[in-house]
Amino acid sequence: GQQVMQIPQYQHVQEGEDFTTYCNSSTTLSNIQWYKQRPGGHPVFLIQLVKSGEVKKQKRLTFQFGEAKKNSSLHITATQTTDVGTYFCAGLYNDMRFGAGTRLTVKP
Amino acid sequence: DAEITQSPRHKITETGRQVTLACHQTWNHNNMFWYRQDLGHGLRLIHYSYGVQDTNKGEVSDGYSVSRSNTEDLPLTLESAASSQTSVYFCASSLGLGDGYEQFFGPGTRLTVL
């Protein structure tokens, strides 16, 4: 079925280390969105990628969309304690399907 | 300011009871969605609506129903609550679907079915 697989499920890093989460789909996506959910909060939109091979940056965050539009990644450079939370990708098929999320914890 | 609200924020109910969770948005968005969030499963789509009188089943729709009588509201009803429906429920809305249409999420409702 239409499903977005996201790995890893958990990631614990030391402050200042880099972090990457990956999403993969078995079928081509129309677009992919990324959301962040702080502990106890609700998902908040970060960015949308639409074009094959697209790369977008937001300060220390870099988002990539694969050439085949089947995979995407979010990379955070030099993590900070404010980056703590769960990061979700969401792929557009006939409807939006979310990955299971990657929970990031950062040790100061 | 435009917003999306959910009520109640917390609910405890018993198995077999009918429960309705409210979602109200003032963005004037066409699209509204209901998700449930469980550990290890991320956000799973229950039902969604692209406009008044339109409703569609999502990935995990069994045991749930919705109705859309106006633009602002999409209530979610659990016809006969089951313990497997204990979860955190999020409502979301978006202006459209596709390019550039982010979803705005409500604060969530934590439902416990005993």
mmCIF file of C-alpha atoms in Angstrom:
data_model
loop_
_atom_site.group_PDB
_atom_site.id
_atom_site.type_symbol
_atom_site.label_atom_id
_atom_site.label_comp_id
_atom_site.label_asym_id
_atom_site.label_seq_id
_atom_site.Cartn_x
_atom_site.Cartn_y
_atom_site.Cartn_z
ATOM 1 C CA GLY A 1 0.000 0.000 0.000
ATOM 2 C CA GLN A 2 0.925 3.649 -0.029
ATOM 3 C CA GLN A 3 3.233 4.195 2.861
ATOM 4 C CA VAL A 4 6.177 6.347 3.797
ATOM 5 C CA MET A 5 8.905 4.563 5.748
ATOM 6 C CA GLN A 6 10.965 6.766 8.042
ATOM 7 C CA ILE A 7 14.208 5.907 9.815
ATOM 8 C CA PRO A 8 15.591 5.939 12.387
ATOM 9 C CA GLN A 9 12.791 5.790 14.936
ATOM 10 C CA TYR A 10 14.968 7.356 17.625
ATOM 11 C CA GLN A 11 18.198 9.347 17.577
ATOM 12 C CA HIS A 12 20.104 10.611 20.575
ATOM 13 C CA VAL A 13 22.935 13.034 19.927
ATOM 14 C CA GLN A 14 25.336 15.224 21.842
ATOM 15 C CA GLU A 15 24.741 18.924 21.348
ATOM 16 C CA GLY A 16 26.783 20.079 18.375
ATOM 17 C CA GLU A 17 26.576 16.771 16.518
ATOM 18 C CA ASP A 18 24.727 16.435 13.229
ATOM 19 C CA PHE A 19 21.434 14.598 12.753
ATOM 20 C CA THR A 20 19.741 13.067 9.715
ATOM 21 C CA THR A 21 16.366 11.409 9.230
ATOM 22 C CA TYR A 22 15.320 9.603 6.060
ATOM 23 C CA CYS A 23 12.017 8.878 4.368
ATOM 24 C CA ASN A 24 11.384 6.371 1.612
ATOM 25 C CA SER A 25 8.362 5.547 -0.505
ATOM 26 C CA SER A 26 7.845 2.555 -2.788
ATOM 27 C CA THR A 27 5.993 4.759 -5.258
ATOM 28 C CA THR A 28 6.600 8.222 -6.649
ATOM 29 C CA LEU A 29 5.378 11.096 -4.533
ATOM 30 C CA SER A 30 3.709 14.256 -5.794
ATOM 31 C CA ASN A 31 5.424 16.198 -3.051
ATOM 32 C CA ILE A 32 6.759 15.697 0.450
ATOM 33 C CA GLN A 33 6.303 17.840 3.511
ATOM 34 C CA TRP A 34 8.254 17.922 6.766
ATOM 35 C CA TYR A 35 6.823 18.681 10.191
ATOM 36 C CA LYS A 36 8.265 19.073 13.678
ATOM 37 C CA GLN A 37 6.443 18.167 16.867
ATOM 38 C CA ARG A 38 7.842 19.375 20.158
ATOM 39 C CA PRO A 39 7.239 17.149 23.209
ATOM 40 C CA GLY A 40 3.614 17.564 24.288
ATOM 41 C CA GLY A 41 2.831 19.729 21.286
ATOM 42 C CA HIS A 42 1.283 19.420 17.878
ATOM 43 C CA PRO A 43 2.971 19.010 14.470
ATOM 44 C CA VAL A 44 4.147 22.233 12.899
ATOM 45 C CA PHE A 45 4.910 22.567 9.201
ATOM 46 C CA LEU A 46 8.561 23.108 8.292
ATOM 47 C CA ILE A 47 8.790 22.884 4.517
ATOM 48 C CA GLN A 48 7.496 21.337 1.317
ATOM 49 C CA LEU A 49 9.553 19.837 -1.515
ATOM 50 C CA VAL A 50 8.017 19.409 -4.939
ATOM 51 C CA LYS A 51 10.696 19.138 -7.615
ATOM 52 C CA SER A 52 12.921 16.171 -8.380
ATOM 53 C CA GLY A 53 16.341 16.652 -6.759
ATOM 54 C CA GLU A 54 15.203 19.740 -4.867
ATOM 55 C CA VAL A 55 17.316 20.985 -1.956
ATOM 56 C CA LYS A 56 16.107 23.633 0.475
ATOM 57 C CA LYS A 57 17.785 25.130 3.505
ATOM 58 C CA GLN A 58 16.453 26.761 6.629
ATOM 59 C CA LYS A 59 19.377 27.954 8.732
ATOM 60 C CA ARG A 60 20.928 24.728 10.063
ATOM 61 C CA LEU A 61 18.290 22.468 8.444
ATOM 62 C CA THR A 62 18.773 21.027 4.950
ATOM 63 C CA PHE A 63 15.969 19.213 3.162
ATOM 64 C CA GLN A 64 16.441 17.062 0.072
ATOM 65 C CA PHE A 65 14.034 15.373 -2.329
ATOM 66 C CA GLY A 66 15.387 12.475 -4.347
ATOM 67 C CA GLU A 67 15.759 12.475 -8.108
ATOM 68 C CA ALA A 68 13.083 9.801 -8.444
ATOM 69 C CA LYS A 69 10.810 11.594 -5.948
ATOM 70 C CA LYS A 70 10.697 8.463 -3.815
ATOM 71 C CA ASN A 71 12.926 9.532 -0.950
ATOM 72 C CA SER A 72 13.728 12.555 1.130
ATOM 73 C CA SER A 73 15.979 13.538 3.985
ATOM 74 C CA LEU A 74 16.276 16.176 6.677
ATOM 75 C CA HIS A 75 19.733 17.023 7.953
ATOM 76 C CA ILE A 76 20.418 19.238 10.955
ATOM 77 C CA THR A 77 23.928 20.614 11.313
ATOM 78 C CA ALA A 78 25.325 21.191 14.810
ATOM 79 C CA THR A 79 22.228 20.288 16.796
ATOM 80 C CA GLN A 80 21.034 22.473 19.638
ATOM 81 C CA THR A 81 18.758 21.642 22.561
ATOM 82 C CA THR A 82 15.996 23.583 20.824
ATOM 83 C CA ASP A 83 16.008 20.953 18.055
ATOM 84 C CA VAL A 84 14.515 18.360 20.417
ATOM 85 C CA GLY A 85 11.283 16.835 19.138
ATOM 86 C CA THR A 86 9.887 14.387 16.633
ATOM 87 C CA TYR A 87 10.369 15.047 12.931
ATOM 88 C CA PHE A 88 7.813 13.695 10.495
ATOM 89 C CA CYS A 89 7.788 13.474 6.758
ATOM 90 C CA ALA A 90 4.452 13.352 4.937
ATOM 91 C CA GLY A 91 4.057 12.197 1.365
ATOM 92 C CA LEU A 92 1.224 13.128 -0.943
ATOM 93 C CA TYR A 93 -0.379 10.153 -2.669
ATOM 94 C CA ASN A 94 -4.149 10.378 -3.076
ATOM 95 C CA ASP A 95 -4.030 11.739 0.447
ATOM 96 C CA MET A 96 -1.256 12.666 2.856
ATOM 97 C CA ARG A 97 0.563 9.780 4.510
ATOM 98 C CA PHE A 98 2.882 10.469 7.410
ATOM 99 C CA GLY A 99 5.990 8.554 8.303
ATOM 100 C CA ALA A 100 6.290 7.146 11.824
ATOM 101 C CA GLY A 101 8.619 9.981 12.792
ATOM 102 C CA THR A 102 12.122 10.246 14.213
ATOM 103 C CA ARG A 103 12.354 11.306 17.825
ATOM 104 C CA LEU A 104 15.451 13.426 18.413
ATOM 105 C CA THR A 105 16.913 13.982 21.853
ATOM 106 C CA VAL A 106 19.896 16.256 22.406
ATOM 107 C CA LYS A 107 22.237 16.016 25.370
ATOM 108 C CA PRO A 108 23.670 19.382 26.397
ATOM 109 C CA ASP B 1 -5.985 35.664 14.579
ATOM 110 C CA ALA B 2 -7.177 32.607 12.688
ATOM 111 C CA GLU B 3 -6.802 29.364 14.559
ATOM 112 C CA ILE B 4 -7.849 25.735 14.857
ATOM 113 C CA THR B 5 -9.227 24.469 18.143
ATOM 114 C CA GLN B 6 -10.178 21.064 19.489
ATOM 115 C CA SER B 7 -12.424 20.110 22.365
ATOM 116 C CA PRO B 8 -12.290 18.529 24.763
ATOM 117 C CA ARG B 9 -8.518 18.454 25.304
ATOM 118 C CA HIS B 10 -8.817 15.377 27.493
ATOM 119 C CA LYS B 11 -11.580 12.777 27.611
ATOM 120 C CA ILE B 12 -12.059 9.550 29.533
ATOM 121 C CA THR B 13 -14.896 7.309 28.463
ATOM 122 C CA GLU B 14 -16.069 3.737 28.794
ATOM 123 C CA THR B 15 -16.103 0.971 26.220
ATOM 124 C CA GLY B 16 -19.249 1.024 24.099
ATOM 125 C CA ARG B 17 -20.094 4.700 24.588
ATOM 126 C CA GLN B 18 -20.470 7.124 21.716
ATOM 127 C CA VAL B 19 -17.944 9.942 21.789
ATOM 128 C CA THR B 20 -17.695 13.065 19.648
ATOM 129 C CA LEU B 21 -14.550 15.137 19.359
ATOM 130 C CA ALA B 22 -14.940 18.678 18.076
ATOM 131 C CA CYS B 23 -12.680 20.527 15.649
ATOM 132 C CA HIS B 24 -13.220 24.158 14.674
ATOM 133 C CA GLN B 25 -11.092 26.289 12.379
ATOM 134 C CA THR B 26 -11.334 29.953 11.531
ATOM 135 C CA TRP B 27 -8.887 29.861 8.610
ATOM 136 C CA ASN B 28 -11.765 29.360 6.144
ATOM 137 C CA HIS B 29 -9.882 26.347 4.818
ATOM 138 C CA ASN B 30 -11.563 23.938 2.432
ATOM 139 C CA ASN B 31 -9.730 20.853 3.655
ATOM 140 C CA MET B 32 -9.976 19.327 7.104
ATOM 141 C CA PHE B 33 -8.397 16.144 8.425
ATOM 142 C CA TRP B 34 -8.509 13.878 11.452
ATOM 143 C CA TYR B 35 -5.455 11.897 12.540
ATOM 144 C CA ARG B 36 -4.675 9.627 15.426
ATOM 145 C CA GLN B 37 -1.202 9.440 16.890
ATOM 146 C CA ASP B 38 0.109 6.312 18.566
ATOM 147 C CA LEU B 39 3.666 5.516 19.579
ATOM 148 C CA GLY B 40 5.521 3.880 16.726
ATOM 149 C CA HIS B 41 2.834 4.676 14.153
ATOM 150 C CA GLY B 42 3.214 8.373 13.674
ATOM 151 C CA LEU B 43 0.102 10.144 12.413
ATOM 152 C CA ARG B 44 -2.503 8.003 10.715
ATOM 153 C CA LEU B 45 -5.297 9.534 8.697
ATOM 154 C CA ILE B 46 -8.812 8.658 9.873
ATOM 155 C CA HIS B 47 -11.148 10.782 7.743
ATOM 156 C CA TYR B 48 -10.853 13.910 5.671
ATOM 157 C CA SER B 49 -13.045 16.438 3.918
ATOM 158 C CA TYR B 50 -12.412 18.672 0.930
ATOM 159 C CA GLY B 51 -15.440 20.852 1.507
ATOM 160 C CA VAL B 52 -18.972 21.084 2.848
ATOM 161 C CA GLN B 53 -20.890 17.809 2.489
ATOM 162 C CA ASP B 54 -17.725 16.018 1.359
ATOM 163 C CA THR B 55 -16.175 13.278 3.502
ATOM 164 C CA ASN B 56 -13.636 10.572 2.692
ATOM 165 C CA LYS B 57 -12.229 7.565 4.491
ATOM 166 C CA GLY B 58 -8.602 7.527 5.413
ATOM 167 C CA GLU B 59 -6.184 4.791 6.319
ATOM 168 C CA VAL B 60 -7.816 3.824 9.661
ATOM 169 C CA SER B 61 -11.500 4.798 9.344
ATOM 170 C CA ASP B 62 -13.209 1.744 10.877
ATOM 171 C CA GLY B 63 -15.212 2.699 13.965
ATOM 172 C CA TYR B 64 -15.132 6.434 13.171
ATOM 173 C CA SER B 65 -17.401 8.797 11.281
ATOM 174 C CA VAL B 66 -17.373 12.488 10.347
ATOM 175 C CA SER B 67 -19.800 14.979 8.876
ATOM 176 C CA ARG B 68 -19.153 18.382 7.295
ATOM 177 C CA SER B 69 -22.141 20.685 7.492
ATOM 178 C CA ASN B 70 -20.158 23.940 7.310
ATOM 179 C CA THR B 71 -16.657 25.122 6.452
ATOM 180 C CA GLU B 72 -15.499 25.649 10.014
ATOM 181 C CA ASP B 73 -16.280 22.340 11.723
ATOM 182 C CA LEU B 74 -15.458 18.658 11.272
ATOM 183 C CA PRO B 75 -16.592 16.652 14.313
ATOM 184 C CA LEU B 76 -15.245 13.130 14.716
ATOM 185 C CA THR B 77 -17.579 10.503 16.200
ATOM 186 C CA LEU B 78 -16.608 7.195 17.683
ATOM 187 C CA GLU B 79 -19.802 5.195 17.341
ATOM 188 C CA SER B 80 -18.974 2.635 20.040
ATOM 189 C CA ALA B 81 -15.676 3.383 21.733
ATOM 190 C CA ALA B 82 -13.161 0.553 22.051
ATOM 191 C CA SER B 83 -9.962 0.354 24.105
ATOM 192 C CA SER B 84 -7.996 0.214 20.843
ATOM 193 C CA GLN B 85 -9.184 3.752 20.164
ATOM 194 C CA THR B 86 -7.284 5.133 23.122
ATOM 195 C CA SER B 87 -4.993 7.629 21.429
ATOM 196 C CA VAL B 88 -4.183 11.257 20.840
ATOM 197 C CA TYR B 89 -6.362 12.750 18.114
ATOM 198 C CA PHE B 90 -5.283 15.690 15.979
ATOM 199 C CA CYS B 91 -7.425 17.739 13.689
ATOM 200 C CA ALA B 92 -5.799 19.678 10.863
ATOM 201 C CA SER B 93 -6.837 21.987 8.071
ATOM 202 C CA SER B 94 -5.333 23.257 4.857
ATOM 203 C CA LEU B 95 -6.324 25.713 2.167
ATOM 204 C CA GLY B 96 -5.907 23.071 -0.512
ATOM 205 C CA LEU B 97 -4.036 19.896 -1.308
ATOM 206 C CA GLY B 98 -0.809 19.769 -3.230
ATOM 207 C CA ASP B 99 1.761 22.439 -3.947
ATOM 208 C CA GLY B 100 2.271 24.892 -1.157
ATOM 209 C CA TYR B 101 -0.590 23.808 1.057
ATOM 210 C CA GLU B 102 0.673 23.169 4.539
ATOM 211 C CA GLN B 103 -1.541 21.595 7.154
ATOM 212 C CA PHE B 104 -2.255 23.508 10.348
ATOM 213 C CA PHE B 105 -2.792 21.261 13.336
ATOM 214 C CA GLY B 106 -4.945 21.735 16.387
ATOM 215 C CA PRO B 107 -3.603 21.157 19.916
ATOM 216 C CA GLY B 108 -4.919 17.572 20.077
ATOM 217 C CA THR B 109 -7.387 15.596 22.200
ATOM 218 C CA ARG B 110 -6.139 12.838 24.459
ATOM 219 C CA LEU B 111 -8.830 10.139 24.575
ATOM 220 C CA THR B 112 -8.766 7.242 27.017
ATOM 221 C CA VAL B 113 -11.253 4.394 26.627
ATOM 222 C CA LEU B 114 -11.577 2.221 29.733
#
